[in-house]
Coordinates of C-alpha atoms in Angstrom, one line a residue:
M1 CA 24.0 -29.2 -31.4
T2 CA 22.2 -28.8 -35.3
R3 CA 25.5 -28.5 -36.5
S4 CA 26.7 -31.7 -35.1
A5 CA 23.5 -33.3 -36.3
R6 CA 23.2 -32.0 -39.6
Y7 CA 27.4 -32.2 -40.7
G8 CA 29.1 -34.9 -37.9
L9 CA 30.7 -34.1 -34.5
G10 CA 33.9 -33.4 -36.4
P11 CA 33.0 -30.6 -38.4
S12 CA 30.6 -29.3 -36.0
V13 CA 33.8 -28.4 -33.8
F14 CA 34.4 -25.2 -36.2
A15 CA 30.7 -23.8 -35.4
M16 CA 31.7 -24.4 -31.7
A17 CA 34.8 -22.6 -32.2
G18 CA 33.3 -20.0 -33.8
C19 CA 30.6 -19.4 -31.4
L20 CA 33.1 -19.7 -28.6
S21 CA 34.8 -17.0 -30.2
G22 CA 32.2 -14.7 -30.4
L23 CA 31.4 -15.5 -26.5
V24 CA 34.6 -14.4 -25.8
L25 CA 34.3 -11.1 -27.8
V26 CA 30.8 -10.2 -25.8
L27 CA 32.9 -10.8 -22.6
L28 CA 36.0 -8.9 -23.7
A29 CA 33.9 -5.9 -24.9
A30 CA 31.3 -6.5 -21.4
A31 CA 34.7 -6.2 -19.4
A32 CA 35.8 -3.5 -21.6
G33 CA 32.6 -1.4 -20.9
L34 CA 30.6 -1.9 -23.8
G35 CA 27.5 -2.9 -21.8
A36 CA 27.5 0.4 -20.3
V37 CA 27.7 2.1 -23.9
L38 CA 25.1 0.1 -24.9
A39 CA 22.7 1.1 -22.3
A40 CA 23.8 4.8 -22.3
S41 CA 23.0 4.6 -25.8
P42 CA 19.8 3.4 -26.7
L43 CA 20.5 4.2 -30.8
L44 CA 23.3 2.0 -30.7
F45 CA 21.7 -1.1 -28.8
E46 CA 18.6 -0.6 -31.1
G47 CA 21.1 -1.0 -34.0
L48 CA 22.8 -4.3 -32.7
R49 CA 19.7 -5.7 -31.7
Y50 CA 18.1 -5.2 -35.1
A51 CA 21.1 -6.8 -36.3
G52 CA 20.8 -9.8 -34.4
V53 CA 16.6 -10.1 -35.3
A54 CA 17.7 -10.1 -39.1
Y55 CA 20.3 -12.5 -38.7
L56 CA 18.6 -15.2 -36.3
T57 CA 15.3 -14.6 -38.6
W58 CA 17.6 -16.0 -41.6
A59 CA 19.0 -18.8 -39.7
G60 CA 15.5 -20.0 -38.6
I61 CA 13.9 -19.5 -42.3
R62 CA 17.2 -21.6 -43.5
S63 CA 16.9 -24.3 -40.9
W64 CA 13.4 -24.6 -41.6
R65 CA 13.8 -24.9 -45.3
G66 CA 16.2 -27.6 -44.6
G67 CA 19.6 -25.7 -43.8
G68 CA 21.1 -26.9 -47.0
A69 CA 22.2 -30.2 -48.7
A70 CA 20.3 -33.5 -48.3
A71 CA 21.5 -35.8 -45.6
D72 CA 23.5 -39.1 -46.6
P73 CA 20.3 -41.8 -45.8
A74 CA 23.0 -44.1 -44.8
T75 CA 24.3 -41.5 -42.1
G76 CA 22.0 -39.3 -41.6
L77 CA 24.5 -36.6 -42.2
A78 CA 24.7 -33.8 -45.2
P79 CA 28.2 -33.0 -46.9
A80 CA 29.7 -30.1 -44.4
P81 CA 30.2 -26.9 -45.7
A82 CA 34.1 -25.1 -45.4
A83 CA 35.3 -24.7 -42.2
A84 CA 35.5 -20.9 -42.4
G85 CA 31.7 -21.0 -43.2
L86 CA 31.1 -23.1 -40.2
F87 CA 33.2 -20.9 -38.2
R88 CA 31.6 -17.7 -39.7
G89 CA 27.9 -18.8 -38.7
G90 CA 29.0 -19.8 -35.2
F91 CA 30.7 -16.9 -34.2
L92 CA 27.5 -14.8 -35.8
I93 CA 25.2 -16.7 -33.4
G94 CA 27.7 -16.1 -30.7
V95 CA 27.6 -12.5 -31.5
S96 CA 24.3 -11.9 -32.6
N97 CA 22.0 -11.6 -29.3
P98 CA 22.7 -8.1 -27.3
K99 CA 21.0 -9.0 -24.8
L100 CA 24.1 -11.7 -23.9
L101 CA 25.9 -8.1 -23.6
M102 CA 23.5 -7.0 -21.3
F103 CA 23.5 -10.0 -19.0
V104 CA 27.7 -10.2 -18.8
A105 CA 28.0 -6.4 -18.4
A106 CA 25.6 -6.7 -14.8
F107 CA 27.0 -9.7 -14.2
L108 CA 30.7 -10.1 -14.4
P109 CA 30.8 -6.9 -12.0
Q110 CA 29.6 -8.4 -9.5
F111 CA 32.3 -10.9 -9.0
I112 CA 35.2 -7.9 -9.3
D113 CA 36.9 -6.5 -6.3
P114 CA 37.7 -2.9 -6.9
A115 CA 40.5 -3.3 -4.1
R116 CA 42.2 -5.2 -6.4
A117 CA 43.6 -5.2 -10.0
Q118 CA 40.6 -5.5 -12.1
A119 CA 42.0 -6.8 -15.4
P120 CA 43.5 -10.4 -13.8
Q121 CA 40.0 -10.8 -12.3
F122 CA 38.2 -10.3 -15.4
V123 CA 40.6 -12.6 -17.3
V124 CA 39.5 -15.1 -14.9
L125 CA 36.0 -14.6 -15.1
I126 CA 36.3 -15.1 -18.8
L127 CA 38.6 -18.3 -19.0
T128 CA 36.1 -19.9 -16.6
F129 CA 33.0 -18.5 -18.4
A130 CA 34.6 -19.8 -21.5
A131 CA 35.5 -23.0 -20.2
A132 CA 32.2 -24.2 -18.9
E133 CA 30.8 -22.8 -22.4
A134 CA 33.3 -25.0 -24.0
L135 CA 31.9 -28.2 -21.9
W136 CA 28.3 -27.3 -22.8
Y137 CA 29.5 -27.4 -26.5
G138 CA 30.8 -30.7 -26.7
V139 CA 27.8 -32.0 -24.8
Y140 CA 25.4 -30.7 -27.3
G141 CA 27.9 -31.9 -29.8
I142 CA 28.1 -35.6 -29.1
G143 CA 24.0 -35.0 -28.5
G144 CA 24.0 -33.6 -32.0
R145 CA 25.5 -36.7 -33.5
R146 CA 23.2 -38.8 -31.6
I147 CA 20.5 -37.4 -32.9
A148 CA 21.7 -37.6 -36.3
R149 CA 21.4 -41.5 -36.4
L150 CA 17.6 -40.6 -35.6
L151 CA 17.6 -38.3 -38.6
V152 CA 17.8 -40.9 -41.1
R153 CA 13.9 -41.3 -41.9
P154 CA 13.1 -37.9 -44.1
G155 CA 10.3 -37.1 -41.9
A156 CA 12.0 -37.1 -38.7
R157 CA 14.7 -34.9 -40.5
R158 CA 12.0 -32.1 -41.7
L159 CA 10.5 -32.0 -38.0
F160 CA 13.8 -31.4 -37.1
D161 CA 14.6 -28.7 -39.1
R162 CA 11.1 -27.2 -38.6
A163 CA 12.2 -27.3 -34.8
T164 CA 15.3 -25.6 -35.4
G165 CA 14.0 -22.9 -37.3
A166 CA 11.2 -22.7 -35.1
I167 CA 13.8 -22.0 -32.1
F168 CA 15.8 -19.3 -34.1
L169 CA 12.7 -17.9 -35.3
G170 CA 11.6 -17.3 -31.8
F171 CA 14.9 -16.4 -30.6
G172 CA 14.5 -13.5 -32.8
A173 CA 10.9 -12.7 -32.4
A174 CA 11.8 -12.3 -28.5
L175 CA 15.2 -10.0 -29.2
L176 CA 12.6 -8.2 -31.1
G177 CA 10.4 -7.7 -28.6
G178 CA 12.9 -7.2 -25.9
R179 CA 14.3 -4.1 -23.9
P180 CA 17.2 -3.4 -22.5

């Protein structure tokens, strides 16, 4: 939503694709048993957790400060960075939370019938989860574009940037304080 409000719906699709790619990677890792590995290896989990905290803190500070270039006063949109940068940022958000890996590692197996082939079942679950997530990304993207119209005023943009930054910093603090 933040990328759509800042750069418009078109450029935000690259961020959504990155975030969805990160989510699918986490889902695949959970299906492959990485969640169990992280649960069994507190040191590995802690390393991943601190990397996530660092990224979320950096994203929060950047958003709090305004997140980049000034917006066009007529549209409320800032010039979009390169597609690769938007994708990379979305991807990092998608994979920066080890709690997601633990959640899906606990969630997915509940829907697997051990008497049947597991790979096709995981494929169906991952595709279903990804499709639902993509639908919500679309809703967020459209909502962000509508919000951009309200953010033409500098005070409103500053409030939005600070709220977004506070959310990222809050997620980072929650991740820092969380345990597997």
